[in-house]
């Protein structure tokens, strides 16, 4: 850094120090005025001044023997040497090479002859100005006088510093009071109870929320052993009073911290409150223990909700257990049906076939009617067994090729497809999906068989199966050109034993109920829509198996 830059930097620091005292253009005050009067007396002259030098001017803060004011810094006698930090003394300025051309000497501003100044240098070495004594006649100073003037300059600096400290203290007090007001406003506004005590466990603070919850203010005379009784503090059972060593504030005081401590306040008005408390010991910067503070949050509603949830979980667990029992009973029922109903029906059907060969006329008609009734009973039992299996069999999900499942269904339904001249196709390759292949096969078979069964009388049946992505699931569509399902009946066709109104097609109203159970057990949904070319679109989703 060159010399000019260093000089400019030093001047910036000097000006910062001067402005820090905030003396310019301010009243000097009685003490400074008294010091300047004493300086004139010590020097034995009638005139003296306290000069401060800023960027462009000399400010005469207070004067004795003349009316002071501001003048240009370039005209100032004090500004010439004040930064040297040395006392300046001239017996007759009119003959001094440094000062004889100065406006204060030549008569432009004054006729100064005697001139002396003690620089005002801060402890950090910054020159603020000078204590100046002068006279319009030549005059001399003794060594003792010079020493006393230098002492007075130090007194002035001390007064400057005292004024600065008083201002800073006032500002600090104002800031502290503002912070205190802000803190008090915060504590009185928040809906969290804040309680504090000193190191002797005397209560020192209850904010608004704490006062409202406890119904009392902090009482420093209450002993900690009486806190529970005085402020209605109980264990989480709401019955057992809290012993002193388990009160969160006392734990924070003696243990240093307390976290998520749950207590009950049994209020004098209103129901009990369930609170969670967190707190810490209060430690001064120098390590001195000061006390402790806790903050308490009301979790009464949360705990009530948790109790409701826990009760619901218990009820759900009981319902699941009952469901497992019912499914077991259903499986047992299905086994009983298979053995106790299907087998006798088979025997009845066999005897009816024998009778067909030995009867005729009206008796043959009766045998035929009985045979048809046995067939319907077998179909109904088969449908019921399928419904039971769809709801009770465990779901064994794997990644299965839906195209292979579709091909096996078409093969199983070959007789129905050929007899009705139906076309059953998958126009695009079907993807691998996460499903139980056995249940997926039953699902597709029910839907395709329904589409063929409820075909339109005026056109050959056509069934198309396709699949498309819907988020994290595959949406499978079975679209037909059959009779269609009226909009007002679509919401109930999945109910057991529901059949479409106005149709003569045989059925028991169980197939779509089984489909709904299968889709539900895969976590998907099933819905019906009208097909654009006539007929129905059944769309079901099979979500991806969670990783």
Short mmCIF file of C-alpha atoms in Angstrom, two decimals:
data_model
loop_
_atom_site.label_atom_id
_atom_site.label_comp_id
_atom_site.label_asym_id
_atom_site.label_seq_id
_atom_site.Cartn_x
_atom_site.Cartn_y
_atom_site.Cartn_z
CA UNK A 1 0.00 0.00 0.00
CA UNK A 2 1.50 3.37 -1.04
CA UNK A 3 1.85 6.40 1.21
CA UNK A 4 -1.22 8.20 -0.14
CA UNK A 5 -3.42 5.16 0.42
CA UNK A 6 -2.13 4.75 3.98
CA UNK A 7 -2.84 8.40 4.73
CA UNK A 8 -6.38 8.11 3.33
CA UNK A 9 -7.02 4.96 5.32
CA UNK A 10 -5.74 6.57 8.53
CA UNK A 11 -8.01 9.58 7.93
CA UNK A 12 -11.04 7.31 7.44
CA UNK A 13 -10.33 5.60 10.76
CA UNK A 14 -9.87 9.01 12.46
CA UNK A 15 -13.19 10.30 11.12
CA UNK A 16 -14.94 7.10 12.20
CA UNK A 17 -13.63 7.59 15.73
CA UNK A 18 -14.74 11.25 15.74
CA UNK A 19 -18.25 10.44 14.56
CA UNK A 20 -18.51 7.60 17.05
CA UNK A 21 -18.57 10.19 19.85
CA UNK A 22 -21.46 12.04 18.15
CA UNK A 23 -20.23 15.45 19.40
CA UNK A 24 -20.44 17.52 16.24
CA UNK A 25 -23.32 19.99 16.17
CA UNK A 26 -24.37 18.89 19.67
CA UNK A 27 -24.46 21.01 22.86
CA UNK A 28 -21.15 20.85 24.70
CA UNK A 29 -22.73 20.63 28.13
CA UNK A 30 -21.78 22.26 31.41
CA UNK A 31 -18.78 20.06 32.16
CA UNK A 32 -16.98 20.72 28.86
CA UNK A 33 -17.71 24.43 29.07
CA UNK A 34 -16.22 24.47 32.58
CA UNK A 35 -13.04 22.72 31.42
CA UNK A 36 -12.55 25.29 28.63
CA UNK A 37 -12.99 28.14 31.12
CA UNK A 38 -10.40 26.54 33.39
CA UNK A 39 -8.03 26.22 30.41
CA UNK A 40 -8.25 29.97 29.72
CA UNK A 41 -7.55 30.68 33.39
CA UNK A 42 -4.59 28.27 33.50
CA UNK A 43 -3.08 29.90 30.41
CA UNK A 44 -3.78 33.42 31.74
CA UNK A 45 -5.57 34.50 28.56
CA UNK A 46 -9.15 35.70 27.95
CA UNK A 47 -10.01 33.32 25.10
CA UNK A 48 -10.11 29.56 24.66
CA UNK A 49 -12.00 27.03 22.53
CA UNK A 50 -12.63 23.32 22.13
CA UNK A 51 -12.12 22.50 18.45
CA UNK A 52 -13.18 19.33 16.60
CA UNK A 53 -11.86 18.70 13.09
CA UNK A 54 -13.99 16.70 10.63
CA UNK A 55 -13.67 16.15 6.87
CA UNK A 56 -14.10 19.76 5.77
CA UNK A 57 -14.48 22.02 8.78
CA UNK A 58 -13.36 23.10 12.19
CA UNK A 59 -16.23 22.97 14.68
CA UNK A 60 -15.77 25.12 17.80
CA UNK A 61 -17.83 23.01 20.20
CA UNK A 62 -17.62 25.56 23.03
CA UNK A 63 -15.69 28.80 23.54
CA UNK A 64 -14.62 31.32 26.19
CA UNK A 65 -14.17 35.04 25.50
CA UNK A 66 -15.66 35.06 22.02
CA UNK A 67 -18.58 33.70 20.04
CA UNK A 68 -17.51 30.53 18.35
CA UNK A 69 -18.66 28.92 15.13
CA UNK A 70 -17.60 26.72 12.23
CA UNK A 71 -14.85 27.55 9.75
CA UNK A 72 -13.18 25.74 6.89
CA UNK A 73 -10.69 23.09 7.86
CA UNK A 74 -8.18 24.72 5.49
CA UNK A 75 -8.38 27.95 7.58
CA UNK A 76 -7.93 26.20 10.94
CA UNK A 77 -4.76 26.80 12.93
CA UNK A 78 -5.40 23.65 14.97
CA UNK A 79 -5.77 21.45 11.87
CA UNK A 80 -2.16 22.12 10.87
CA UNK A 81 -0.43 20.08 13.60
CA UNK A 82 -3.14 18.37 15.72
CA UNK A 83 -2.50 14.95 14.21
CA UNK A 84 1.11 14.98 15.43
CA UNK A 85 -0.17 14.42 18.94
CA UNK A 86 2.20 17.06 20.32
CA UNK A 87 1.43 20.24 22.26
CA UNK A 88 1.77 23.35 20.03
CA UNK A 89 2.88 26.72 21.48
CA UNK A 90 3.58 29.97 19.57
CA UNK A 91 4.37 33.23 21.48
CA UNK A 92 3.61 35.46 18.44
CA UNK A 93 1.96 33.80 15.45
CA UNK A 94 2.44 36.89 13.28
CA UNK A 95 6.17 36.18 13.03
CA UNK A 96 5.90 32.36 12.85
CA UNK A 97 6.44 31.02 9.31
CA UNK A 98 3.74 28.34 9.82
CA UNK A 99 0.96 30.60 11.01
CA UNK A 100 1.65 34.20 9.94
CA UNK A 101 -0.42 33.87 6.72
CA UNK A 102 -3.37 32.13 8.43
CA UNK A 103 -6.73 34.01 8.27
CA UNK A 104 -6.99 33.80 12.06
CA UNK A 105 -3.72 35.78 12.26
CA UNK A 106 -3.96 38.17 9.33
CA UNK A 107 -7.18 39.80 10.49
CA UNK A 108 -9.50 38.04 8.05
CA UNK A 109 -11.01 35.95 10.87
CA UNK A 110 -9.12 37.33 13.89
CA UNK A 111 -5.83 38.93 15.02
CA UNK A 112 -4.33 36.01 16.93
CA UNK A 113 -0.84 36.47 18.28
CA UNK A 114 -0.37 34.04 21.14
CA UNK A 115 -1.51 30.51 20.24
CA UNK A 116 -1.30 27.18 22.09
CA UNK A 117 -3.19 23.92 21.60
CA UNK A 118 -3.27 20.51 23.33
CA UNK A 119 -4.35 17.78 20.87
CA UNK A 120 -7.25 15.48 21.80
CA UNK A 121 -5.89 11.97 21.09
CA UNK A 122 -8.03 8.88 21.81
CA UNK A 123 -6.50 5.77 23.43
CA UNK A 124 -6.45 4.24 19.96
CA UNK A 125 -4.30 7.14 18.68
CA UNK A 126 -6.97 9.00 16.69
CA UNK A 127 -6.79 12.83 16.77
CA UNK A 128 -10.24 14.39 17.21
CA UNK A 129 -9.24 18.06 17.56
CA UNK A 130 -7.63 20.24 20.21
CA UNK A 131 -8.08 22.31 23.34
CA UNK A 132 -6.93 25.73 22.16
CA UNK A 133 -6.01 28.90 24.14
CA UNK A 134 -5.06 32.14 22.36
CA UNK A 135 -4.79 35.97 22.72
CA UNK A 136 -4.48 38.98 20.42
CA UNK A 137 -1.23 39.91 22.19
CA UNK A 138 2.03 37.96 22.44
CA UNK A 139 2.09 35.77 25.53
CA UNK A 140 4.26 33.13 27.16
CA UNK A 141 3.49 29.86 28.99
CA UNK A 142 5.43 28.14 31.72
CA UNK A 143 6.19 24.43 31.71
CA UNK A 144 3.67 24.02 34.53
CA UNK A 145 0.95 25.76 32.52
CA UNK A 146 1.62 23.54 29.51
CA UNK A 147 1.40 20.44 31.69
CA UNK A 148 -1.93 21.53 33.17
CA UNK A 149 -3.37 22.27 29.71
CA UNK A 150 -2.36 18.76 28.62
CA UNK A 151 -4.09 17.41 31.75
CA UNK A 152 -7.25 19.33 30.82
CA UNK A 153 -7.13 17.80 27.31
CA UNK A 154 -7.16 14.35 28.97
CA UNK A 155 -10.12 15.42 31.13
CA UNK A 156 -11.98 16.43 27.97
CA UNK A 157 -11.27 13.05 26.41
CA UNK A 158 -12.53 11.33 29.56
CA UNK A 159 -15.73 13.38 29.38
CA UNK A 160 -16.07 12.43 25.70
CA UNK A 161 -15.69 8.77 26.60
CA UNK A 162 -18.11 9.02 29.52
CA UNK A 163 -20.69 10.62 27.25
CA UNK A 164 -20.14 7.88 24.65
CA UNK A 165 -20.46 5.13 27.26
CA UNK A 166 -23.61 6.75 28.66
CA UNK A 167 -25.09 6.82 25.16
CA UNK A 168 -24.09 3.21 24.50
CA UNK A 169 -25.49 2.16 27.86
CA UNK A 170 -28.74 3.98 27.11
CA UNK A 171 -28.91 2.27 23.72
CA UNK A 172 -28.12 -1.07 25.34
CA UNK A 173 -30.83 -0.52 27.94
CA UNK A 174 -33.27 0.38 25.18
CA UNK A 175 -32.31 -2.73 23.20
CA UNK A 176 -32.53 -4.86 26.34
CA UNK A 177 -35.93 -3.43 27.22
CA UNK A 178 -37.13 -3.98 23.64
CA UNK A 179 -35.92 -7.57 23.74
CA UNK A 180 -37.54 -8.02 27.14
CA UNK A 181 -40.83 -6.65 25.80
CA UNK A 182 -40.55 -8.92 22.76
CA UNK A 183 -39.80 -11.93 24.95
CA UNK A 184 -42.67 -11.15 27.29
CA UNK A 185 -45.02 -10.64 24.33
CA UNK A 186 -43.90 -13.94 22.84
CA UNK A 187 -44.32 -15.81 26.10
CA UNK A 188 -47.74 -14.28 26.66
CA UNK A 189 -48.86 -15.04 23.09
CA UNK A 190 -47.81 -18.64 22.42
CA UNK A 191 -50.12 -21.53 23.32
CA UNK A 192 -47.27 -23.42 24.98
CA UNK A 193 -46.98 -23.32 28.76
CA UNK A 194 -43.55 -22.09 29.90
CA UNK A 195 -42.52 -22.50 33.55
CA UNK A 196 -39.17 -21.58 35.12
CA UNK A 197 -37.49 -21.72 38.51
CA UNK A 198 -34.24 -20.51 40.02
CA UNK A 199 -31.40 -22.68 41.27
CA UNK A 200 -33.11 -23.00 44.65
CA UNK A 201 -36.22 -24.47 42.92
CA UNK A 202 -38.27 -21.34 43.59
CA UNK A 203 -40.81 -20.72 40.84
CA UNK A 204 -40.00 -17.55 38.89
CA UNK A 205 -42.13 -17.67 35.75
CA UNK A 206 -45.56 -18.80 34.57
CA UNK A 207 -46.50 -17.44 31.15
CA UNK A 208 -50.12 -16.79 30.17
CA UNK A 209 -50.78 -20.34 29.00
CA UNK A 210 -49.29 -21.83 32.17
CA UNK A 211 -51.43 -19.54 34.32
CA UNK A 212 -54.55 -20.54 32.37
CA UNK A 213 -53.82 -24.27 32.57
CA UNK A 214 -52.87 -24.31 36.23
CA UNK A 215 -55.37 -21.65 37.25
CA UNK A 216 -52.62 -20.01 39.35
CA UNK A 217 -49.52 -17.86 38.96
CA UNK A 218 -45.99 -18.84 39.92
CA UNK A 219 -45.60 -18.74 43.70
CA UNK A 220 -41.92 -18.66 44.79
CA UNK A 221 -42.88 -19.59 48.36
CA UNK A 222 -44.25 -23.04 47.42
CA UNK A 223 -41.90 -25.91 48.24
CA UNK A 224 -41.24 -28.43 45.41
CA UNK A 225 -42.77 -31.19 47.55
CA UNK A 226 -46.06 -29.28 47.37
CA UNK A 227 -45.98 -28.56 43.59
CA UNK A 228 -48.22 -31.51 42.69
CA UNK A 229 -50.88 -30.61 45.21
CA UNK A 230 -50.77 -26.89 44.49
CA UNK A 231 -50.72 -27.15 40.71
CA UNK A 232 -52.69 -30.44 40.23
CA UNK A 233 -49.89 -32.49 38.64
CA UNK A 234 -50.61 -36.20 38.10
CA UNK A 235 -49.12 -39.22 36.43
CA UNK A 236 -50.54 -40.29 33.05
CA UNK A 237 -53.18 -42.40 34.80
CA UNK A 238 -54.72 -39.11 35.97
CA UNK A 239 -54.96 -40.47 39.53
CA UNK A 240 -51.45 -40.73 41.00
CA UNK A 241 -49.98 -37.36 42.13
CA UNK A 242 -46.51 -36.75 40.70
CA UNK A 243 -43.73 -37.05 43.28
CA UNK A 244 -41.37 -34.06 43.34
CA UNK A 245 -38.49 -35.95 41.68
CA UNK A 246 -40.68 -36.80 38.67
CA UNK A 247 -42.00 -33.30 38.03
CA UNK A 248 -40.46 -32.28 34.67
CA UNK A 249 -39.20 -28.91 36.00
CA UNK A 250 -37.39 -30.59 38.87
CA UNK A 251 -35.94 -33.22 36.55
CA UNK A 252 -34.58 -30.50 34.26
CA UNK A 253 -33.10 -28.69 37.28
CA UNK A 254 -31.38 -31.73 38.78
CA UNK A 255 -30.72 -33.90 35.70
CA UNK A 256 -29.88 -31.11 33.25
CA UNK A 257 -32.54 -32.03 30.71
CA UNK A 258 -35.94 -33.66 30.34
CA UNK A 259 -37.47 -34.83 27.09
CA UNK A 260 -41.05 -35.83 26.17
CA UNK A 261 -42.15 -36.28 29.77
CA UNK A 262 -45.90 -36.89 29.90
CA UNK A 263 -48.05 -35.63 32.76
CA UNK A 264 -51.68 -34.82 33.50
CA UNK A 265 -53.03 -31.52 34.83
CA UNK A 266 -56.41 -31.90 36.48
CA UNK A 267 -57.69 -28.37 36.01
CA UNK A 268 -59.95 -26.68 38.49
CA UNK A 269 -62.31 -25.87 35.61
CA UNK A 270 -62.57 -28.01 32.51
CA UNK A 271 -61.41 -31.55 31.89
CA UNK A 272 -57.94 -32.99 32.56
CA UNK A 273 -55.14 -32.02 30.18
CA UNK A 274 -52.52 -34.41 28.86
CA UNK A 275 -49.17 -32.60 28.43
CA UNK A 276 -45.74 -33.36 26.99
CA UNK A 277 -42.89 -31.47 28.69
CA UNK A 278 -39.38 -30.68 27.46
CA UNK A 279 -36.88 -28.66 29.47
CA UNK A 280 -33.29 -27.83 30.31
CA UNK A 281 -31.23 -26.47 33.15
CA UNK A 282 -30.33 -22.78 32.79
CA UNK A 283 -26.56 -22.21 32.80
CA UNK A 284 -24.86 -18.79 32.65
CA UNK A 285 -22.04 -18.24 30.11
CA UNK A 286 -19.50 -18.59 32.93
CA UNK A 287 -21.00 -21.95 33.94
CA UNK A 288 -22.99 -20.68 36.92
CA UNK A 289 -26.26 -22.65 37.38
CA UNK A 290 -29.26 -20.32 37.22
CA UNK A 291 -32.24 -22.65 37.41
CA UNK A 292 -34.37 -24.52 34.87
CA UNK A 293 -37.18 -24.01 32.36
CA UNK A 294 -39.73 -26.35 30.78
CA UNK A 295 -42.14 -25.95 27.89
CA UNK A 296 -45.37 -27.96 27.95
CA UNK A 297 -47.52 -28.81 24.92
CA UNK A 298 -51.16 -29.86 25.11
CA UNK A 299 -51.57 -33.31 23.50
CA UNK A 300 -54.96 -34.09 25.04
CA UNK A 301 -56.67 -34.35 21.64
CA UNK A 302 -53.82 -36.43 20.20
CA UNK A 303 -53.93 -38.89 23.08
CA UNK A 304 -57.73 -39.14 22.80
CA UNK A 305 -57.34 -39.90 19.10
CA UNK A 306 -54.68 -42.49 19.90
CA UNK A 307 -57.06 -44.18 22.33
CA UNK A 308 -59.77 -44.23 19.66
CA UNK A 309 -57.29 -45.65 17.15
CA UNK A 310 -56.11 -48.30 19.60
CA UNK A 311 -59.73 -49.27 20.30
CA UNK A 312 -60.39 -49.43 16.56
CA UNK A 313 -57.30 -51.61 16.15
CA UNK A 314 -58.53 -53.98 18.82
CA UNK A 315 -61.96 -54.11 17.21
CA UNK A 316 -60.37 -54.63 13.78
CA UNK A 317 -58.19 -57.40 15.17
CA UNK A 318 -61.28 -59.05 16.64
CA UNK A 319 -63.13 -58.61 13.34
CA UNK A 320 -60.19 -60.12 11.43
CA UNK A 321 -60.14 -63.03 13.81
CA UNK A 322 -63.87 -63.51 13.29
CA UNK A 323 -63.33 -63.22 9.54
CA UNK A 324 -60.63 -65.90 9.66
CA UNK A 325 -63.01 -68.11 11.60
CA UNK A 326 -65.80 -67.41 9.12
CA UNK A 327 -63.50 -68.22 6.21
CA UNK A 328 -62.54 -71.45 7.89
CA UNK A 329 -66.22 -72.24 8.39
CA UNK A 330 -66.84 -71.36 4.74
CA UNK A 331 -64.10 -73.71 3.62
CA UNK A 332 -65.57 -76.42 5.81
CA UNK A 333 -68.97 -75.64 4.35
CA UNK A 334 -67.58 -75.87 0.83
CA UNK A 335 -66.12 -79.29 1.64
CA UNK A 336 -69.42 -80.42 3.12
CA UNK A 337 -71.28 -79.18 0.06
CA UNK A 338 -68.91 -81.01 -2.25
CA UNK A 339 -69.38 -84.27 -0.38
CA UNK A 340 -72.90 -84.13 1.02
CA UNK A 341 -74.75 -82.37 -1.83
CA UNK A 342 -72.86 -82.98 -5.05
CA UNK A 343 -72.50 -86.73 -4.47
CA UNK A 344 -76.24 -87.33 -3.80
CA UNK A 345 -77.11 -85.16 -6.80
CA UNK A 346 -74.84 -87.35 -8.91
CA UNK A 347 -76.74 -90.43 -7.73
CA UNK A 348 -80.09 -88.76 -8.45
CA UNK A 349 -78.87 -87.79 -11.91
CA UNK A 350 -77.75 -91.37 -12.60
CA UNK A 351 -81.14 -92.84 -11.63
CA UNK A 352 -82.90 -90.25 -13.79
CA UNK A 353 -80.78 -91.31 -16.78
CA UNK A 354 -81.87 -94.93 -16.18
CA UNK A 355 -85.51 -93.91 -16.01
CA UNK A 356 -85.24 -92.14 -19.37
CA UNK A 357 -84.89 -95.56 -21.02
CA UNK A 358 -87.93 -97.14 -19.37
CA UNK A 359 -90.58 -94.42 -19.30
CA UNK A 360 -92.47 -92.56 -22.00
CA UNK A 361 -95.20 -90.05 -22.42
CA UNK A 362 -96.02 -87.88 -19.43
CA UNK A 363 -93.63 -89.83 -17.19
CA UNK A 364 -90.74 -89.06 -19.60
CA UNK A 365 -91.54 -85.32 -19.37
CA UNK A 366 -91.41 -85.55 -15.60
CA UNK A 367 -88.02 -87.29 -15.71
CA UNK A 368 -86.65 -84.64 -18.11
CA UNK A 369 -87.83 -81.83 -15.82
CA UNK A 370 -86.19 -83.52 -12.84
CA UNK A 371 -82.94 -83.92 -14.82
CA UNK A 372 -82.92 -80.20 -15.67
CA UNK A 373 -83.50 -79.34 -12.01
CA UNK A 374 -80.53 -81.51 -10.98
CA UNK A 375 -78.36 -79.76 -13.59
CA UNK A 376 -79.39 -76.34 -12.28
CA UNK A 377 -78.63 -77.45 -8.74
CA UNK A 378 -75.17 -78.64 -9.79
CA UNK A 379 -74.50 -75.27 -11.50
CA UNK A 380 -75.67 -73.35 -8.43
CA UNK A 381 -73.50 -75.42 -6.13
CA UNK A 382 -70.55 -74.90 -8.50
CA UNK A 383 -71.10 -71.14 -8.49
CA UNK A 384 -71.32 -71.05 -4.69
CA UNK A 385 -68.11 -73.06 -4.40
CA UNK A 386 -66.40 -70.67 -6.84
CA UNK A 387 -67.54 -67.67 -4.78
CA UNK A 388 -66.31 -69.27 -1.57
CA UNK A 389 -62.96 -70.11 -3.14
CA UNK A 390 -62.57 -66.53 -4.48
CA UNK A 391 -62.95 -65.11 -0.98
CA UNK A 392 -61.20 -67.68 1.21
CA UNK A 393 -58.34 -69.13 -0.77
CA UNK A 394 -54.96 -67.54 0.08
CA UNK A 395 -53.68 -65.14 -2.58
CA UNK A 396 -50.40 -66.43 -4.00
CA UNK A 397 -49.11 -63.49 -6.04
CA UNK A 398 -46.44 -64.04 -8.66
CA UNK A 399 -45.51 -62.38 -11.92
CA UNK A 400 -47.77 -64.29 -14.32
CA UNK A 401 -48.09 -63.96 -18.11
CA UNK A 402 -51.63 -62.63 -18.62
CA UNK A 403 -51.49 -63.87 -22.22
CA UNK A 404 -51.01 -67.45 -21.03
CA UNK A 405 -53.84 -67.06 -18.53
CA UNK A 406 -56.08 -65.76 -21.34
CA UNK A 407 -55.17 -68.68 -23.65
CA UNK A 408 -56.02 -71.24 -20.93
CA UNK A 409 -59.40 -69.55 -20.33
CA UNK A 410 -60.21 -69.62 -24.05
CA UNK A 411 -59.32 -73.29 -24.12
CA UNK A 412 -61.60 -74.01 -21.13
CA UNK A 413 -64.49 -72.12 -22.76
CA UNK A 414 -63.99 -73.68 -26.22
CA UNK A 415 -67.38 -75.45 -26.19
CA UNK A 416 -69.31 -72.28 -25.30
CA UNK A 417 -67.34 -70.21 -27.82
CA UNK A 418 -67.94 -72.67 -30.67
CA UNK A 419 -71.62 -73.24 -29.87
CA UNK A 420 -72.33 -69.49 -29.90
CA UNK A 421 -70.05 -68.68 -32.89
CA UNK A 422 -68.29 -66.19 -30.61
CA UNK A 423 -64.98 -64.47 -31.31
CA UNK A 424 -62.77 -64.07 -28.23
CA UNK A 425 -59.50 -62.26 -28.94
CA UNK A 426 -56.74 -60.21 -27.37
CA UNK A 427 -55.92 -57.67 -30.13
CA UNK A 428 -52.55 -56.80 -28.56
CA UNK A 429 -50.09 -58.89 -26.56
CA UNK A 430 -51.08 -59.10 -22.90
CA UNK A 431 -48.34 -58.22 -20.34
CA UNK A 432 -46.92 -60.09 -17.37
CA UNK A 433 -48.71 -58.87 -14.23
CA UNK A 434 -48.53 -59.39 -10.47
CA UNK A 435 -51.44 -61.68 -9.55
CA UNK A 436 -52.56 -65.04 -8.29
CA UNK A 437 -52.72 -66.99 -11.59
CA UNK A 438 -55.48 -69.34 -10.35
CA UNK A 439 -57.73 -66.47 -9.21
CA UNK A 440 -56.87 -64.39 -12.29
CA UNK A 441 -57.94 -67.32 -14.47
CA UNK A 442 -61.22 -67.64 -12.55
CA UNK A 443 -61.73 -63.88 -12.93
CA UNK A 444 -61.21 -63.81 -16.70
CA UNK A 445 -63.23 -66.98 -17.18
CA UNK A 446 -66.25 -65.53 -15.33
CA UNK A 447 -66.11 -62.26 -17.31
CA UNK A 448 -65.70 -63.90 -20.74
CA UNK A 449 -68.36 -66.52 -19.99
CA UNK A 450 -70.75 -63.73 -18.92
CA UNK A 451 -70.04 -61.80 -22.12
CA UNK A 452 -70.97 -64.88 -24.20
CA UNK A 453 -73.98 -65.73 -22.05
CA UNK A 454 -75.48 -62.22 -22.26
CA UNK A 455 -74.88 -61.84 -26.01
CA UNK A 456 -77.10 -59.70 -28.19
CA UNK A 457 -79.71 -61.73 -30.10
CA UNK A 458 -79.11 -59.80 -33.34
CA UNK A 459 -75.31 -60.18 -33.69
CA UNK A 460 -72.62 -62.77 -33.17
CA UNK A 461 -70.78 -62.25 -29.87
CA UNK A 462 -67.32 -60.68 -29.88
CA UNK A 463 -65.14 -60.31 -26.77
CA UNK A 464 -61.86 -58.38 -26.67
CA UNK A 465 -59.38 -58.46 -23.77
CA UNK A 466 -56.72 -55.75 -23.43
CA UNK A 467 -54.46 -54.25 -20.75
CA UNK A 468 -52.98 -50.80 -20.16
CA UNK A 469 -50.92 -49.10 -17.45
CA UNK A 470 -52.73 -46.93 -14.85
CA UNK A 471 -50.07 -45.58 -12.50
CA UNK A 472 -48.71 -48.47 -10.42
CA UNK A 473 -51.37 -50.93 -11.61
CA UNK A 474 -52.44 -52.73 -14.76
CA UNK A 475 -55.99 -51.99 -15.92
CA UNK A 476 -57.46 -55.02 -17.74
CA UNK A 477 -60.51 -54.47 -19.96
CA UNK A 478 -62.97 -57.14 -21.10
CA UNK A 479 -65.16 -55.52 -23.79
CA UNK A 480 -68.15 -57.21 -25.48
CA UNK A 481 -70.83 -56.28 -28.02
CA UNK A 482 -73.61 -57.93 -26.08
CA UNK A 483 -76.83 -56.69 -24.52
CA UNK A 484 -75.12 -54.13 -22.30
CA UNK A 485 -75.97 -53.18 -18.73
CA UNK A 486 -78.22 -50.15 -18.12
CA UNK A 487 -76.51 -47.39 -16.15
CA UNK A 488 -79.02 -47.61 -13.31
CA UNK A 489 -78.21 -51.33 -12.78
CA UNK A 490 -74.38 -51.12 -12.90
CA UNK A 491 -74.03 -50.28 -9.22
CA UNK A 492 -75.77 -53.48 -8.05
CA UNK A 493 -74.74 -56.21 -10.47
CA UNK A 494 -71.84 -57.16 -8.19
CA UNK A 495 -74.24 -58.05 -5.36
CA UNK A 496 -74.88 -61.73 -4.68
CA UNK A 497 -77.80 -63.33 -6.56
CA UNK A 498 -78.41 -60.18 -8.62
CA UNK A 499 -79.50 -60.78 -12.21
CA UNK A 500 -80.16 -58.25 -14.93
CA UNK A 501 -83.74 -57.20 -15.33
CA UNK A 502 -85.31 -58.00 -18.65
CA UNK A 503 -83.04 -60.92 -19.55
CA UNK A 504 -83.85 -64.58 -19.93
CA UNK A 505 -80.27 -65.85 -19.88
CA UNK A 506 -79.66 -68.60 -17.34
CA UNK A 507 -77.57 -67.75 -14.29
CA UNK A 508 -77.56 -67.41 -10.55
CA UNK A 509 -76.14 -63.85 -10.11
CA UNK A 510 -72.96 -65.06 -8.42
CA UNK A 511 -70.29 -64.72 -11.14
CA UNK A 512 -69.72 -60.93 -10.87
CA UNK A 513 -69.74 -61.16 -7.06
CA UNK A 514 -66.89 -63.65 -7.31
CA UNK A 515 -65.06 -61.28 -9.68
CA UNK A 516 -65.42 -58.43 -7.17
CA UNK A 517 -64.00 -60.59 -4.37
CA UNK A 518 -60.99 -61.60 -6.48
CA UNK A 519 -60.20 -58.00 -7.48
CA UNK A 520 -60.66 -56.79 -3.88
CA UNK A 521 -58.24 -59.38 -2.61
CA UNK A 522 -55.63 -58.13 -5.09
CA UNK A 523 -56.11 -54.54 -3.83
CA UNK A 524 -57.73 -53.38 -7.08
CA UNK A 525 -61.08 -52.01 -8.18
CA UNK A 526 -63.60 -53.12 -10.78
CA UNK A 527 -66.08 -50.98 -12.69
CA UNK A 528 -68.50 -51.16 -15.62
CA UNK A 529 -68.74 -48.82 -18.59
CA UNK A 530 -70.74 -48.71 -21.79
CA UNK A 531 -68.87 -50.01 -24.83
CA UNK A 532 -68.70 -47.50 -27.67
CA UNK A 533 -69.87 -50.10 -30.25
CA UNK A 534 -72.64 -51.45 -28.02
CA UNK A 535 -72.29 -53.80 -25.11
CA UNK A 536 -70.26 -53.54 -21.90
CA UNK A 537 -66.70 -52.82 -20.89
CA UNK A 538 -65.62 -54.42 -17.58
CA UNK A 539 -62.41 -52.79 -16.30
CA UNK A 540 -60.51 -54.13 -13.31
CA UNK A 541 -57.13 -53.07 -11.90
CA UNK A 542 -54.42 -55.29 -10.47
CA UNK A 543 -51.82 -53.17 -8.59
CA UNK A 544 -48.15 -54.07 -8.69
CA UNK A 545 -47.06 -56.16 -5.77
CA UNK A 546 -45.26 -53.92 -3.19
CA UNK A 547 -41.52 -54.39 -3.12
#
